[in-house]
mmCIF file of N, CA and C in Angstrom:
data_model
loop_
_atom_site.group_PDB
_atom_site.id
_atom_site.type_symbol
_atom_site.label_atom_id
_atom_site.label_comp_id
_atom_site.label_asym_id
_atom_site.label_seq_id
_atom_site.Cartn_x
_atom_site.Cartn_y
_atom_site.Cartn_z
ATOM 1 N N MET A 51 0.819 -1.186 0.000
ATOM 2 C CA MET A 51 0.000 0.000 0.000
ATOM 3 C C MET A 51 0.871 1.262 0.000
ATOM 4 N N LEU A 52 1.917 1.230 0.777
ATOM 5 C CA LEU A 52 2.777 2.405 0.807
ATOM 6 C C LEU A 52 3.473 2.608 -0.535
ATOM 7 N N ALA A 53 3.771 1.525 -1.227
ATOM 8 C CA ALA A 53 4.372 1.645 -2.559
ATOM 9 C C ALA A 53 3.408 2.304 -3.534
ATOM 10 N N VAL A 54 2.134 1.998 -3.416
ATOM 11 C CA VAL A 54 1.116 2.640 -4.270
ATOM 12 C C VAL A 54 1.054 4.128 -3.956
ATOM 13 N N GLU A 55 1.122 4.469 -2.690
ATOM 14 C CA GLU A 55 1.047 5.877 -2.284
ATOM 15 C C GLU A 55 2.297 6.658 -2.645
ATOM 16 N N ARG A 56 3.416 5.986 -2.762
ATOM 17 C CA ARG A 56 4.676 6.647 -3.096
ATOM 18 C C ARG A 56 4.701 7.142 -4.537
ATOM 19 N N ARG A 57 3.962 6.465 -5.415
ATOM 20 C CA ARG A 57 3.977 6.803 -6.846
ATOM 21 C C ARG A 57 3.193 8.076 -7.136
ATOM 22 N N SER A 58 3.520 8.686 -8.268
ATOM 23 C CA SER A 58 2.675 9.761 -8.792
ATOM 24 C C SER A 58 1.839 9.138 -9.903
ATOM 25 N N TRP A 59 0.631 9.613 -10.072
ATOM 26 C CA TRP A 59 -0.313 8.991 -10.999
ATOM 27 C C TRP A 59 -0.575 9.909 -12.178
ATOM 28 N N PRO A 60 -0.420 9.390 -13.402
ATOM 29 C CA PRO A 60 -0.495 10.209 -14.610
ATOM 30 C C PRO A 60 -1.898 10.698 -14.963
ATOM 31 N N SER A 61 -2.916 9.956 -14.559
ATOM 32 C CA SER A 61 -4.268 10.352 -14.960
ATOM 33 C C SER A 61 -5.269 9.971 -13.889
ATOM 34 N N PRO A 62 -6.401 10.657 -13.870
ATOM 35 C CA PRO A 62 -7.453 10.286 -12.921
ATOM 36 C C PRO A 62 -7.914 8.847 -13.195
ATOM 37 N N GLY A 63 -8.086 8.103 -12.162
ATOM 38 C CA GLY A 63 -8.552 6.735 -12.303
ATOM 39 C C GLY A 63 -7.450 5.705 -12.395
ATOM 40 N N ALA A 64 -6.227 6.119 -12.694
ATOM 41 C CA ALA A 64 -5.123 5.165 -12.824
ATOM 42 C C ALA A 64 -4.835 4.475 -11.489
ATOM 43 N N LYS A 65 -4.829 5.231 -10.430
ATOM 44 C CA LYS A 65 -4.545 4.676 -9.107
ATOM 45 C C LYS A 65 -5.643 3.683 -8.710
ATOM 46 N N GLU A 66 -6.892 4.054 -8.936
ATOM 47 C CA GLU A 66 -7.999 3.177 -8.589
ATOM 48 C C GLU A 66 -7.942 1.875 -9.390
ATOM 49 N N ARG A 67 -7.545 1.969 -10.637
ATOM 50 C CA ARG A 67 -7.409 0.782 -11.484
ATOM 51 C C ARG A 67 -6.331 -0.150 -10.924
ATOM 52 N N VAL A 68 -5.205 0.408 -10.510
ATOM 53 C CA VAL A 68 -4.125 -0.392 -9.922
ATOM 54 C C VAL A 68 -4.583 -1.030 -8.619
ATOM 55 N N ILE A 69 -5.325 -0.296 -7.820
ATOM 56 C CA ILE A 69 -5.833 -0.833 -6.554
ATOM 57 C C ILE A 69 -6.700 -2.066 -6.826
ATOM 58 N N ARG A 70 -7.587 -1.958 -7.786
ATOM 59 C CA ARG A 70 -8.468 -3.086 -8.110
ATOM 60 C C ARG A 70 -7.695 -4.264 -8.717
ATOM 61 N N GLU A 71 -6.794 -3.977 -9.656
ATOM 62 C CA GLU A 71 -6.093 -5.041 -10.373
ATOM 63 C C GLU A 71 -4.988 -5.703 -9.553
ATOM 64 N N ARG A 72 -4.145 -4.911 -8.913
ATOM 65 C CA ARG A 72 -2.994 -5.477 -8.201
ATOM 66 C C ARG A 72 -3.339 -5.945 -6.789
ATOM 67 N N LEU A 73 -4.203 -5.198 -6.122
ATOM 68 C CA LEU A 73 -4.517 -5.542 -4.737
ATOM 69 C C LEU A 73 -5.809 -6.338 -4.603
ATOM 70 N N GLY A 74 -6.653 -6.275 -5.615
ATOM 71 C CA GLY A 74 -7.887 -7.053 -5.601
ATOM 72 C C GLY A 74 -8.923 -6.578 -4.603
ATOM 73 N N ILE A 75 -8.895 -5.296 -4.297
ATOM 74 C CA ILE A 75 -9.891 -4.735 -3.372
ATOM 75 C C ILE A 75 -10.463 -3.455 -3.972
ATOM 76 N N SER A 76 -11.563 -3.002 -3.421
ATOM 77 C CA SER A 76 -12.172 -1.763 -3.907
ATOM 78 C C SER A 76 -11.379 -0.572 -3.384
ATOM 79 N N PRO A 77 -11.442 0.545 -4.089
ATOM 80 C CA PRO A 77 -10.768 1.744 -3.580
ATOM 81 C C PRO A 77 -11.267 2.160 -2.194
ATOM 82 N N THR A 78 -12.545 1.978 -1.924
ATOM 83 C CA THR A 78 -13.073 2.323 -0.600
ATOM 84 C C THR A 78 -12.385 1.499 0.484
ATOM 85 N N ARG A 79 -12.281 0.201 0.269
ATOM 86 C CA ARG A 79 -11.622 -0.672 1.241
ATOM 87 C C ARG A 79 -10.139 -0.322 1.358
ATOM 88 N N TYR A 80 -9.523 -0.002 0.244
ATOM 89 C CA TYR A 80 -8.114 0.395 0.229
ATOM 90 C C TYR A 80 -7.886 1.583 1.166
ATOM 91 N N TYR A 81 -8.729 2.598 1.047
ATOM 92 C CA TYR A 81 -8.535 3.786 1.868
ATOM 93 C C TYR A 81 -8.844 3.517 3.342
ATOM 94 N N GLN A 82 -9.753 2.595 3.631
ATOM 95 C CA GLN A 82 -9.994 2.203 5.021
ATOM 96 C C GLN A 82 -8.746 1.545 5.604
ATOM 97 N N LEU A 83 -8.179 0.621 4.844
ATOM 98 C CA LEU A 83 -6.968 -0.067 5.312
ATOM 99 C C LEU A 83 -5.779 0.885 5.406
ATOM 100 N N LEU A 84 -5.665 1.780 4.440
ATOM 101 C CA LEU A 84 -4.570 2.748 4.456
ATOM 102 C C LEU A 84 -4.659 3.637 5.686
ATOM 103 N N ASN A 85 -5.853 4.082 6.010
ATOM 104 C CA ASN A 85 -6.026 4.939 7.181
ATOM 105 C C ASN A 85 -5.581 4.227 8.458
ATOM 106 N N ALA A 86 -5.905 2.958 8.589
ATOM 107 C CA ALA A 86 -5.458 2.182 9.750
ATOM 108 C C ALA A 86 -3.943 1.992 9.725
ATOM 109 N N LEU A 87 -3.395 1.772 8.543
ATOM 110 C CA LEU A 87 -1.956 1.575 8.393
ATOM 111 C C LEU A 87 -1.161 2.797 8.839
ATOM 112 N N LEU A 88 -1.703 3.973 8.631
ATOM 113 C CA LEU A 88 -0.998 5.199 9.000
ATOM 114 C C LEU A 88 -0.761 5.308 10.504
ATOM 115 N N ASP A 89 -1.554 4.588 11.292
ATOM 116 C CA ASP A 89 -1.394 4.613 12.743
ATOM 117 C C ASP A 89 -0.516 3.477 13.262
ATOM 118 N N ASP A 90 -0.004 2.653 12.362
ATOM 119 C CA ASP A 90 0.823 1.510 12.744
ATOM 120 C C ASP A 90 2.290 1.941 12.801
ATOM 121 N N PRO A 91 2.944 1.775 13.943
ATOM 122 C CA PRO A 91 4.353 2.166 14.067
ATOM 123 C C PRO A 91 5.270 1.442 13.079
ATOM 124 N N ARG A 92 4.899 0.236 12.678
ATOM 125 C CA ARG A 92 5.727 -0.503 11.708
ATOM 126 C C ARG A 92 5.723 0.188 10.352
ATOM 127 N N ALA A 93 4.597 0.780 9.982
ATOM 128 C CA ALA A 93 4.521 1.508 8.711
ATOM 129 C C ALA A 93 5.428 2.730 8.766
ATOM 130 N N LEU A 94 5.409 3.424 9.889
ATOM 131 C CA LEU A 94 6.273 4.589 10.067
ATOM 132 C C LEU A 94 7.744 4.192 9.985
ATOM 133 N N ALA A 95 8.091 3.081 10.586
ATOM 134 C CA ALA A 95 9.480 2.611 10.538
ATOM 135 C C ALA A 95 9.874 2.200 9.124
ATOM 136 N N HIS A 96 8.940 1.672 8.367
ATOM 137 C CA HIS A 96 9.216 1.200 7.013
ATOM 138 C C HIS A 96 9.394 2.338 6.023
ATOM 139 N N ASP A 97 8.533 3.360 6.103
ATOM 140 C CA ASP A 97 8.572 4.467 5.132
ATOM 141 C C ASP A 97 8.059 5.741 5.796
ATOM 142 N N ALA A 98 8.914 6.332 6.603
ATOM 143 C CA ALA A 98 8.518 7.496 7.398
ATOM 144 C C ALA A 98 8.099 8.681 6.538
ATOM 145 N N VAL A 99 8.755 8.907 5.431
ATOM 146 C CA VAL A 99 8.426 10.061 4.578
ATOM 147 C C VAL A 99 7.001 9.950 4.058
ATOM 148 N N THR A 100 6.660 8.804 3.504
ATOM 149 C CA THR A 100 5.317 8.615 2.946
ATOM 150 C C THR A 100 4.258 8.650 4.041
ATOM 151 N N VAL A 101 4.498 7.955 5.138
ATOM 152 C CA VAL A 101 3.523 7.912 6.227
ATOM 153 C C VAL A 101 3.300 9.304 6.800
ATOM 154 N N ASN A 102 4.355 10.051 7.034
ATOM 155 C CA ASN A 102 4.193 11.400 7.586
ATOM 156 C C ASN A 102 3.457 12.329 6.609
ATOM 157 N N ARG A 103 3.731 12.194 5.309
ATOM 158 C CA ARG A 103 3.017 13.000 4.314
ATOM 159 C C ARG A 103 1.526 12.662 4.332
ATOM 160 N N LEU A 104 1.210 11.389 4.360
ATOM 161 C CA LEU A 104 -0.196 10.974 4.361
ATOM 162 C C LEU A 104 -0.893 11.367 5.659
ATOM 163 N N ARG A 105 -0.187 11.327 6.765
ATOM 164 C CA ARG A 105 -0.773 11.777 8.041
ATOM 165 C C ARG A 105 -1.093 13.265 7.985
ATOM 166 N N ARG A 106 -0.199 14.063 7.392
ATOM 167 C CA ARG A 106 -0.465 15.508 7.271
ATOM 168 C C ARG A 106 -1.690 15.759 6.411
ATOM 169 N N VAL A 107 -1.816 15.036 5.309
ATOM 170 C CA VAL A 107 -2.988 15.181 4.426
ATOM 171 C C VAL A 107 -4.254 14.801 5.182
ATOM 172 N N ARG A 108 -4.206 13.680 5.882
ATOM 173 C CA ARG A 108 -5.366 13.219 6.655
ATOM 174 C C ARG A 108 -5.752 14.248 7.726
ATOM 175 N N ASP A 109 -4.767 14.753 8.445
ATOM 176 C CA ASP A 109 -5.047 15.727 9.504
ATOM 177 C C ASP A 109 -5.629 17.018 8.941
ATOM 178 N N ALA A 110 -5.146 17.450 7.795
ATOM 179 C CA ALA A 110 -5.673 18.665 7.165
ATOM 180 C C ALA A 110 -7.130 18.459 6.755
ATOM 181 N N ARG A 111 -7.450 17.296 6.217
ATOM 182 C CA ARG A 111 -8.833 17.020 5.830
ATOM 183 C C ARG A 111 -9.744 16.986 7.039
ATOM 184 N N ARG A 112 -9.265 16.399 8.126
ATOM 185 C CA ARG A 112 -10.071 16.348 9.346
ATOM 186 C C ARG A 112 -10.292 17.741 9.906
ATOM 187 N N ALA A 113 -9.294 18.595 9.813
ATOM 188 C CA ALA A 113 -9.418 19.952 10.353
ATOM 189 C C ALA A 113 -10.433 20.783 9.566
ATOM 190 N N ARG A 114 -10.582 20.486 8.271
ATOM 191 C CA ARG A 114 -11.544 21.221 7.452
ATOM 192 C C ARG A 114 -12.987 20.835 7.739
ATOM 193 N N ARG A 115 -13.200 19.698 8.356
ATOM 194 C CA ARG A 115 -14.569 19.229 8.628
ATOM 195 C C ARG A 115 -15.186 19.928 9.788
#
């Protein structure tokens, strides 16, 4: 999942297509699992840059609500 988040996506829908084809899950389920993964210390240890970036994005979205 972190590898998917690390990439930049050339067009709308490309990321969702990869999620369905490579991971075999719906984008909705992917984002549920990703959100839980961001709170896992092992994910932070594995790829701190990506996890911290995604945490900032998540926190900003929560603050806007």
